[in-house]
PDB file of C-alpha atoms in Angstrom:
ATOM      1  CA  UNK H   1       4.930 -34.220  -1.323  1.00  0.00           C
ATOM      2  CA  UNK H   2       4.919 -30.894   0.517  1.00  0.00           C
ATOM      3  CA  UNK H   3       4.874 -31.257   4.296  1.00  0.00           C
ATOM      4  CA  UNK H   4       6.244 -27.924   5.573  1.00  0.00           C
ATOM      5  CA  UNK H   5       6.022 -24.292   4.466  1.00  0.00           C
ATOM      6  CA  UNK H   6       8.777 -21.761   5.184  1.00  0.00           C
ATOM      7  CA  UNK H   7       8.608 -18.091   4.256  1.00  0.00           C
ATOM      8  CA  UNK H   8      11.722 -15.946   3.772  1.00  0.00           C
ATOM      9  CA  UNK H   9      11.498 -12.176   3.530  1.00  0.00           C
ATOM     10  CA  UNK H  10      14.150  -9.591   2.827  1.00  0.00           C
ATOM     11  CA  UNK H  11      13.192  -6.517   4.874  1.00  0.00           C
ATOM     12  CA  UNK H  12      11.542  -3.530   3.188  1.00  0.00           C
ATOM     13  CA  UNK H  13      13.699  -0.825   1.647  1.00  0.00           C
ATOM     14  CA  UNK H  14      15.907   0.990   4.159  1.00  0.00           C
ATOM     15  CA  UNK H  15      17.204   4.531   3.804  1.00  0.00           C
ATOM     16  CA  UNK H  16      20.629   3.269   2.754  1.00  0.00           C
ATOM     17  CA  UNK H  17      19.097   0.904   0.193  1.00  0.00           C
ATOM     18  CA  UNK H  18      17.596   4.026  -1.347  1.00  0.00           C
ATOM     19  CA  UNK H  19      21.008   5.755  -1.285  1.00  0.00           C
ATOM     20  CA  UNK H  20      22.673   2.589  -2.704  1.00  0.00           C
ATOM     21  CA  UNK H  21      25.115   2.323   0.211  1.00  0.00           C
ATOM     22  CA  UNK H  22      26.426  -0.783   1.956  1.00  0.00           C
ATOM     23  CA  UNK H  23      24.317  -0.773   5.134  1.00  0.00           C
ATOM     24  CA  UNK H  24      25.286  -4.097   6.669  1.00  0.00           C
ATOM     25  CA  UNK H  25      25.437  -3.872  10.491  1.00  0.00           C
ATOM     26  CA  UNK H  26      24.682  -0.144  10.690  1.00  0.00           C
ATOM     27  CA  UNK H  27      21.205   0.092  12.206  1.00  0.00           C
ATOM     28  CA  UNK H  28      18.804   1.807   9.826  1.00  0.00           C
ATOM     29  CA  UNK H  29      15.030   2.130   9.913  1.00  0.00           C
ATOM     30  CA  UNK H  30      12.843   1.523   6.873  1.00  0.00           C
ATOM     31  CA  UNK H  31      12.301   4.290   4.331  1.00  0.00           C
ATOM     32  CA  UNK H  32       8.731   5.398   3.565  1.00  0.00           C
ATOM     33  CA  UNK H  33       8.799   3.071   0.560  1.00  0.00           C
ATOM     34  CA  UNK H  34      10.083   0.261   2.792  1.00  0.00           C
ATOM     35  CA  UNK H  35       7.216   0.707   5.245  1.00  0.00           C
ATOM     36  CA  UNK H  36       4.763   0.426   2.341  1.00  0.00           C
ATOM     37  CA  UNK H  37       6.554  -2.675   0.998  1.00  0.00           C
ATOM     38  CA  UNK H  38       6.217  -4.414   4.366  1.00  0.00           C
ATOM     39  CA  UNK H  39       2.544  -3.446   4.694  1.00  0.00           C
ATOM     40  CA  UNK H  40       1.812  -4.574   1.132  1.00  0.00           C
ATOM     41  CA  UNK H  41       3.568  -7.868   1.836  1.00  0.00           C
ATOM     42  CA  UNK H  42       1.408  -8.439   4.911  1.00  0.00           C
ATOM     43  CA  UNK H  43      -1.763  -7.634   2.992  1.00  0.00           C
ATOM     44  CA  UNK H  44      -0.783 -10.044   0.198  1.00  0.00           C
ATOM     45  CA  UNK H  45      -0.074 -12.863   2.656  1.00  0.00           C
ATOM     46  CA  UNK H  46      -3.388 -12.223   4.413  1.00  0.00           C
ATOM     47  CA  UNK H  47      -5.291 -12.249   1.092  1.00  0.00           C
ATOM     48  CA  UNK H  48      -3.665 -15.585   0.245  1.00  0.00           C
ATOM     49  CA  UNK H  49      -4.803 -16.999   3.577  1.00  0.00           C
ATOM     50  CA  UNK H  50      -1.441 -17.619   5.235  1.00  0.00           C
ATOM     51  CA  UNK H  51      -1.102 -17.682   9.019  1.00  0.00           C
ATOM     52  CA  UNK H  52       2.195 -17.631  10.905  1.00  0.00           C
ATOM     53  CA  UNK H  53       2.950 -19.391  14.171  1.00  0.00           C
ATOM     54  CA  UNK H  54       6.353 -17.839  14.850  1.00  0.00           C
ATOM     55  CA  UNK H  55       8.614 -15.210  13.252  1.00  0.00           C
ATOM     56  CA  UNK H  56      12.391 -15.015  13.385  1.00  0.00           C
ATOM     57  CA  UNK H  57      14.309 -11.768  12.767  1.00  0.00           C
ATOM     58  CA  UNK H  58      17.802 -10.388  13.104  1.00  0.00           C
ATOM     59  CA  UNK H  59      18.573  -7.805  15.805  1.00  0.00           C
ATOM     60  CA  UNK H  60      18.694  -4.983  13.240  1.00  0.00           C
ATOM     61  CA  UNK H  61      15.742  -2.583  13.336  1.00  0.00           C
ATOM     62  CA  UNK H  62      14.811  -2.838   9.654  1.00  0.00           C
ATOM     63  CA  UNK H  63      14.324  -6.601   9.963  1.00  0.00           C
ATOM     64  CA  UNK H  64      12.250  -6.286  13.166  1.00  0.00           C
ATOM     65  CA  UNK H  65      10.212  -3.333  11.861  1.00  0.00           C
ATOM     66  CA  UNK H  66       9.381  -5.304   8.706  1.00  0.00           C
ATOM     67  CA  UNK H  67       8.143  -8.251  10.788  1.00  0.00           C
ATOM     68  CA  UNK H  68       5.972  -5.973  12.926  1.00  0.00           C
ATOM     69  CA  UNK H  69       4.401  -4.278   9.897  1.00  0.00           C
ATOM     70  CA  UNK H  70       3.734  -7.593   8.149  1.00  0.00           C
ATOM     71  CA  UNK H  71       2.066  -9.059  11.233  1.00  0.00           C
ATOM     72  CA  UNK H  72       0.026  -5.896  11.799  1.00  0.00           C
ATOM     73  CA  UNK H  73      -1.253  -5.949   8.207  1.00  0.00           C
ATOM     74  CA  UNK H  74      -2.186  -9.613   8.663  1.00  0.00           C
ATOM     75  CA  UNK H  75      -3.965  -8.985  11.991  1.00  0.00           C
ATOM     76  CA  UNK H  76      -1.482 -11.354  13.663  1.00  0.00           C
ATOM     77  CA  UNK H  77       0.372  -8.963  15.990  1.00  0.00           C
ATOM     78  CA  UNK H  78       0.270 -11.560  18.783  1.00  0.00           C
ATOM     79  CA  UNK H  79       2.503 -14.031  16.933  1.00  0.00           C
ATOM     80  CA  UNK H  80       5.853 -14.454  18.777  1.00  0.00           C
ATOM     81  CA  UNK H  81       8.896 -12.707  17.248  1.00  0.00           C
ATOM     82  CA  UNK H  82      12.299 -14.182  18.135  1.00  0.00           C
ATOM     83  CA  UNK H  83      15.467 -12.177  17.412  1.00  0.00           C
ATOM     84  CA  UNK H  84      19.071 -13.272  16.869  1.00  0.00           C
ATOM     85  CA  UNK H  85      22.248 -11.635  15.574  1.00  0.00           C
ATOM     86  CA  UNK H  86      22.821 -14.839  13.595  1.00  0.00           C
ATOM     87  CA  UNK H  87      20.194 -13.638  11.096  1.00  0.00           C
ATOM     88  CA  UNK H  88      21.907 -10.237  10.696  1.00  0.00           C
ATOM     89  CA  UNK H  89      22.889  -8.945   7.275  1.00  0.00           C
ATOM     90  CA  UNK H  90      26.315  -9.914   5.990  1.00  0.00           C
ATOM     91  CA  UNK H  91      29.076  -7.849   7.602  1.00  0.00           C
ATOM     92  CA  UNK H  92      30.644  -5.855   4.755  1.00  0.00           C
ATOM     93  CA  UNK H  93      33.694  -4.778   6.759  1.00  0.00           C
ATOM     94  CA  UNK H  94      35.392  -1.602   5.578  1.00  0.00           C
ATOM     95  CA  UNK H  95      32.893  -1.280   2.694  1.00  0.00           C
ATOM     96  CA  UNK H  96      30.118  -0.261   5.130  1.00  0.00           C
ATOM     97  CA  UNK H  97      28.709   3.165   4.280  1.00  0.00           C
ATOM     98  CA  UNK H  98      30.189   3.286   0.776  1.00  0.00           C
ATOM     99  CA  UNK H  99      28.084   3.848  -2.342  1.00  0.00           C
ATOM    100  CA  UNK H 100      27.996   0.803  -4.637  1.00  0.00           C
ATOM    101  CA  UNK H 101      27.790   2.720  -7.919  1.00  0.00           C
ATOM    102  CA  UNK H 102      30.688   5.018  -6.972  1.00  0.00           C
ATOM    103  CA  UNK H 103      32.732   1.956  -6.011  1.00  0.00           C
ATOM    104  CA  UNK H 104      31.940   0.368  -9.375  1.00  0.00           C
ATOM    105  CA  UNK H 105      33.334   3.456 -11.088  1.00  0.00           C
ATOM    106  CA  UNK H 106      36.463   3.290  -8.953  1.00  0.00           C
ATOM    107  CA  UNK H 107      37.133  -0.462  -8.805  1.00  0.00           C
ATOM    108  CA  UNK H 108      35.112  -1.807 -11.770  1.00  0.00           C
ATOM    109  CA  UNK H 109      31.722  -3.510 -11.824  1.00  0.00           C
ATOM    110  CA  UNK H 110      33.196  -7.036 -11.750  1.00  0.00           C
ATOM    111  CA  UNK H 111      35.141  -6.362  -8.538  1.00  0.00           C
ATOM    112  CA  UNK H 112      32.064  -4.901  -6.842  1.00  0.00           C
ATOM    113  CA  UNK H 113      29.944  -7.845  -8.034  1.00  0.00           C
ATOM    114  CA  UNK H 114      32.511 -10.223  -6.501  1.00  0.00           C
ATOM    115  CA  UNK H 115      32.397  -8.346  -3.202  1.00  0.00           C
ATOM    116  CA  UNK H 116      28.585  -8.299  -3.238  1.00  0.00           C
ATOM    117  CA  UNK H 117      27.809 -11.702  -4.718  1.00  0.00           C
ATOM    118  CA  UNK H 118      30.883 -13.951  -4.565  1.00  0.00           C
ATOM    119  CA  UNK H 119      30.399 -16.875  -2.165  1.00  0.00           C
ATOM    120  CA  UNK H 120      33.764 -16.995  -0.428  1.00  0.00           C
ATOM    121  CA  UNK H 121      35.125 -13.484  -1.014  1.00  0.00           C
ATOM    122  CA  UNK H 122      35.584 -11.593   2.264  1.00  0.00           C
ATOM    123  CA  UNK H 123      35.879  -7.786   1.987  1.00  0.00           C
ATOM    124  CA  UNK H 124      38.581  -5.918   3.935  1.00  0.00           C
ATOM    125  CA  UNK H 125      37.709  -5.936   7.676  1.00  0.00           C
ATOM    126  CA  UNK H 126      36.378  -2.946   9.560  1.00  0.00           C
ATOM    127  CA  UNK H 127      38.762  -1.436  12.120  1.00  0.00           C
ATOM    128  CA  UNK H 128      38.570   1.220  14.800  1.00  0.00           C
ATOM    129  CA  UNK H 129      39.414   3.987  12.342  1.00  0.00           C
ATOM    130  CA  UNK H 130      36.198   3.320  10.408  1.00  0.00           C
ATOM    131  CA  UNK H 131      33.513   6.012  10.931  1.00  0.00           C
ATOM    132  CA  UNK H 132      30.880   3.404  11.877  1.00  0.00           C
ATOM    133  CA  UNK H 133      33.037   1.095  14.027  1.00  0.00           C
ATOM    134  CA  UNK H 134      32.023   2.510  17.401  1.00  0.00           C
ATOM    135  CA  UNK H 135      28.386   2.931  16.386  1.00  0.00           C
ATOM    136  CA  UNK H 136      28.247  -0.806  15.701  1.00  0.00           C
ATOM    137  CA  UNK H 137      30.413  -2.298  18.436  1.00  0.00           C
ATOM    138  CA  UNK H 138      29.324   0.041  21.263  1.00  0.00           C
ATOM    139  CA  UNK H 139      25.670  -0.773  20.557  1.00  0.00           C
ATOM    140  CA  UNK H 140      24.080  -2.476  23.574  1.00  0.00           C
ATOM    141  CA  UNK H 141      22.323  -5.061  21.401  1.00  0.00           C
ATOM    142  CA  UNK H 142      25.670  -6.769  20.772  1.00  0.00           C
ATOM    143  CA  UNK H 143      26.088  -7.508  24.484  1.00  0.00           C
ATOM    144  CA  UNK H 144      23.103  -9.894  24.151  1.00  0.00           C
ATOM    145  CA  UNK H 145      24.723 -12.264  21.624  1.00  0.00           C
ATOM    146  CA  UNK H 146      25.767 -15.843  22.304  1.00  0.00           C
ATOM    147  CA  UNK H 147      29.394 -14.936  21.514  1.00  0.00           C
ATOM    148  CA  UNK H 148      31.515 -12.194  23.068  1.00  0.00           C
ATOM    149  CA  UNK H 149      31.673  -8.834  21.348  1.00  0.00           C
ATOM    150  CA  UNK H 150      35.353  -9.479  20.588  1.00  0.00           C
ATOM    151  CA  UNK H 151      34.398 -12.603  18.644  1.00  0.00           C
ATOM    152  CA  UNK H 152      31.734 -10.975  16.497  1.00  0.00           C
ATOM    153  CA  UNK H 153      32.610 -10.639  12.797  1.00  0.00           C
ATOM    154  CA  UNK H 154      34.626  -7.721  11.446  1.00  0.00           C
ATOM    155  CA  UNK H 155      33.865  -8.723   7.831  1.00  0.00           C
ATOM    156  CA  UNK H 156      32.162 -11.715   6.212  1.00  0.00           C
ATOM    157  CA  UNK H 157      31.864 -13.618   2.961  1.00  0.00           C
ATOM    158  CA  UNK H 158      28.495 -15.200   2.170  1.00  0.00           C
ATOM    159  CA  UNK H 159      30.067 -18.518   3.215  1.00  0.00           C
ATOM    160  CA  UNK H 160      30.841 -17.054   6.638  1.00  0.00           C
ATOM    161  CA  UNK H 161      27.254 -15.782   6.913  1.00  0.00           C
ATOM    162  CA  UNK H 162      26.035 -19.348   6.326  1.00  0.00           C
ATOM    163  CA  UNK H 163      28.569 -20.695   8.843  1.00  0.00           C
ATOM    164  CA  UNK H 164      27.207 -18.460  11.638  1.00  0.00           C
ATOM    165  CA  UNK H 165      23.578 -18.886  10.573  1.00  0.00           C
ATOM    166  CA  UNK H 166      23.423 -22.685  10.300  1.00  0.00           C
ATOM    167  CA  UNK H 167      23.824 -23.513  14.022  1.00  0.00           C
ATOM    168  CA  UNK H 168      20.864 -21.219  14.788  1.00  0.00           C
ATOM    169  CA  UNK H 169      18.836 -22.688  11.936  1.00  0.00           C
ATOM    170  CA  UNK H 170      19.433 -26.245  13.171  1.00  0.00           C
ATOM    171  CA  UNK H 171      19.008 -25.596  16.909  1.00  0.00           C
ATOM    172  CA  UNK H 172      16.179 -23.041  16.947  1.00  0.00           C
ATOM    173  CA  UNK H 173      14.293 -22.739  13.646  1.00  0.00           C
ATOM    174  CA  UNK H 174      14.186 -26.360  12.457  1.00  0.00           C
ATOM    175  CA  UNK H 175      12.504 -27.679  15.652  1.00  0.00           C
ATOM    176  CA  UNK H 176       9.659 -25.181  15.133  1.00  0.00           C
ATOM    177  CA  UNK H 177       9.200 -26.262  11.513  1.00  0.00           C
ATOM    178  CA  UNK H 178       9.206 -29.936  12.522  1.00  0.00           C
ATOM    179  CA  UNK H 179       6.395 -29.217  14.994  1.00  0.00           C
ATOM    180  CA  UNK H 180       4.323 -28.309  11.932  1.00  0.00           C
ATOM    181  CA  UNK H 181       4.474 -24.577  12.594  1.00  0.00           C
ATOM    182  CA  UNK H 182       4.433 -22.079   9.752  1.00  0.00           C
ATOM    183  CA  UNK H 183       7.581 -19.975  10.080  1.00  0.00           C
ATOM    184  CA  UNK H 184       8.464 -16.550   8.678  1.00  0.00           C
ATOM    185  CA  UNK H 185      12.100 -15.454   8.654  1.00  0.00           C
ATOM    186  CA  UNK H 186      12.182 -11.676   8.245  1.00  0.00           C
ATOM    187  CA  UNK H 187      15.834 -10.984   7.657  1.00  0.00           C
ATOM    188  CA  UNK H 188      18.199  -9.575   5.016  1.00  0.00           C
ATOM    189  CA  UNK H 189      19.246 -10.135   1.427  1.00  0.00           C
ATOM    190  CA  UNK H 190      22.358 -12.125   2.286  1.00  0.00           C
ATOM    191  CA  UNK H 191      21.119 -14.075   5.295  1.00  0.00           C
ATOM    192  CA  UNK H 192      18.133 -15.191   3.192  1.00  0.00           C
ATOM    193  CA  UNK H 193      20.373 -16.008   0.207  1.00  0.00           C
ATOM    194  CA  UNK H 194      22.711 -18.032   2.438  1.00  0.00           C
ATOM    195  CA  UNK H 195      19.794 -20.056   3.777  1.00  0.00           C
ATOM    196  CA  UNK H 196      18.412 -20.595   0.261  1.00  0.00           C
ATOM    197  CA  UNK H 197      21.818 -21.862  -0.828  1.00  0.00           C
ATOM    198  CA  UNK H 198      21.786 -24.405   1.979  1.00  0.00           C
ATOM    199  CA  UNK H 199      18.181 -25.539   1.517  1.00  0.00           C
ATOM    200  CA  UNK H 200      18.151 -25.674  -2.284  1.00  0.00           C
ATOM    201  CA  UNK H 201      21.707 -26.963  -2.724  1.00  0.00           C
ATOM    202  CA  UNK H 202      22.679 -23.993  -4.920  1.00  0.00           C
ATOM    203  CA  UNK H 203      26.293 -24.151  -6.136  1.00  0.00           C
ATOM    204  CA  UNK H 204      28.964 -21.661  -5.038  1.00  0.00           C
ATOM    205  CA  UNK H 205      28.920 -20.207  -8.552  1.00  0.00           C
ATOM    206  CA  UNK H 206      25.151 -20.065  -9.079  1.00  0.00           C
ATOM    207  CA  UNK H 207      24.361 -18.305  -5.792  1.00  0.00           C
ATOM    208  CA  UNK H 208      25.869 -15.141  -7.328  1.00  0.00           C
ATOM    209  CA  UNK H 209      22.877 -15.034  -9.663  1.00  0.00           C
ATOM    210  CA  UNK H 210      20.225 -15.305  -6.928  1.00  0.00           C
ATOM    211  CA  UNK H 211      18.628 -11.914  -6.250  1.00  0.00           C
ATOM    212  CA  UNK H 212      15.992 -11.175  -3.629  1.00  0.00           C
ATOM    213  CA  UNK H 213      14.196  -7.830  -3.855  1.00  0.00           C
ATOM    214  CA  UNK H 214      13.065  -6.004  -0.714  1.00  0.00           C
ATOM    215  CA  UNK H 215       9.610  -6.726   0.679  1.00  0.00           C
ATOM    216  CA  UNK H 216       8.827  -9.735  -1.548  1.00  0.00           C
ATOM    217  CA  UNK H 217       7.906 -12.933   0.345  1.00  0.00           C
ATOM    218  CA  UNK H 218       9.570 -16.156  -0.779  1.00  0.00           C
ATOM    219  CA  UNK H 219       7.692 -19.418  -0.190  1.00  0.00           C
ATOM    220  CA  UNK H 220       9.563 -22.698   0.170  1.00  0.00           C
ATOM    221  CA  UNK H 221       7.555 -25.914   0.300  1.00  0.00           C
ATOM    222  CA  UNK H 222       9.590 -28.758   1.790  1.00  0.00           C
ATOM    223  CA  UNK H 223       9.328 -32.479   2.419  1.00  0.00           C
ATOM    224  CA  UNK H 224       9.842 -34.291   5.729  1.00  0.00           C
ATOM    225  CA  UNK H 225      13.635 -33.996   5.289  1.00  0.00           C
ATOM    226  CA  UNK H 226      13.341 -30.218   4.763  1.00  0.00           C
ATOM    227  CA  UNK H 227      14.235 -30.569   1.094  1.00  0.00           C
ATOM    228  CA  UNK H 228      12.307 -28.318  -1.337  1.00  0.00           C
ATOM    229  CA  UNK H 229       9.689 -30.199  -3.351  1.00  0.00           C
ATOM    230  CA  UNK H 230       9.277 -27.418  -5.928  1.00  0.00           C
ATOM    231  CA  UNK H 231      11.154 -24.265  -6.972  1.00  0.00           C
ATOM    232  CA  UNK H 232      10.956 -21.313  -4.576  1.00  0.00           C
ATOM    233  CA  UNK H 233       8.018 -18.997  -5.256  1.00  0.00           C
ATOM    234  CA  UNK H 234       8.323 -15.216  -5.077  1.00  0.00           C
ATOM    235  CA  UNK H 235       4.767 -14.195  -4.243  1.00  0.00           C
ATOM    236  CA  UNK H 236       3.028 -11.208  -5.803  1.00  0.00           C
ATOM    237  CA  UNK H 237       2.807  -9.428  -9.158  1.00  0.00           C
ATOM    238  CA  UNK H 238       5.474 -11.165 -11.259  1.00  0.00           C
ATOM    239  CA  UNK H 239       6.140  -8.173 -13.549  1.00  0.00           C
ATOM    240  CA  UNK H 240       6.774  -5.953 -10.503  1.00  0.00           C
ATOM    241  CA  UNK H 241       8.995  -8.633  -8.964  1.00  0.00           C
ATOM    242  CA  UNK H 242      11.152  -8.859 -12.114  1.00  0.00           C
ATOM    243  CA  UNK H 243      11.481  -5.055 -12.188  1.00  0.00           C
ATOM    244  CA  UNK H 244      12.495  -5.090  -8.505  1.00  0.00           C
ATOM    245  CA  UNK H 245      15.112  -7.802  -9.168  1.00  0.00           C
ATOM    246  CA  UNK H 246      16.596  -5.741 -12.007  1.00  0.00           C
ATOM    247  CA  UNK H 247      16.750  -2.692  -9.710  1.00  0.00           C
ATOM    248  CA  UNK H 248      18.785  -4.675  -7.144  1.00  0.00           C
ATOM    249  CA  UNK H 249      21.112  -6.061  -9.817  1.00  0.00           C
ATOM    250  CA  UNK H 250      21.711  -2.568 -11.213  1.00  0.00           C
ATOM    251  CA  UNK H 251      22.880  -1.267  -7.814  1.00  0.00           C
ATOM    252  CA  UNK H 252      26.405  -2.508  -8.434  1.00  0.00           C
ATOM    253  CA  UNK H 253      26.757  -0.836 -11.849  1.00  0.00           C
ATOM    254  CA  UNK H 254      28.780   2.303 -12.389  1.00  0.00           C
ATOM    255  CA  UNK H 255      26.809   5.500 -12.775  1.00  0.00           C
ATOM    256  CA  UNK H 256      26.670   6.685 -16.398  1.00  0.00           C
ATOM    257  CA  UNK H 257      29.140   9.507 -16.968  1.00  0.00           C
ATOM    258  CA  UNK H 258      27.480  12.864 -17.501  1.00  0.00           C
TER     259      UNK H 258
END
């Protein structure tokens, strides 16, 4: 029997999503389409009668902006928003800023799929020669973390995302759910996928096939032990959701030669 509801949301489309580049820890705002996705998501949740008690986000702007727009569309701007780096997108290391389709042409689609979707494959780490290194590690937001800047990731597999996310989930999010509060986690494709893997017991192999499109809310209904009582539900127009999933999956394919 369902006792708790948890909503997961991958932020609306960012400018680098649109350009098919690995965004990761580079701070990007939502694109115009991403703003609309977040607003549409909020309107859908309002129409379906959902009310949030608390929202958790990463410390990246696109995650926070999405939460704000959703709450505004729902008329629930007053709901507390709690931010943590532990919900950040996966750190893609030296791949940050690169175009996925161009990489697929260079390295092959299977290699890029492994980098994007493999559970325990860590990409090459970012170093100080990388064009976005200083932009990330000199950013004041990373002085607010519960680990020193020197101990923040330089690259991560999905497994490592789950490893840094789980302590926050257990210490901060779970107590809110157990109080009977309805929680929204407005985060990123990989932080949401990592949490789904944990909650649904998805295998290391099968998680590669789990795709979350931007701006589509995912509802998990759970029992008293926080185990799902039914399959996750992607809320909204199902034909549009399937088209959005295909669009995400196609991002790692090589561009057709002209």
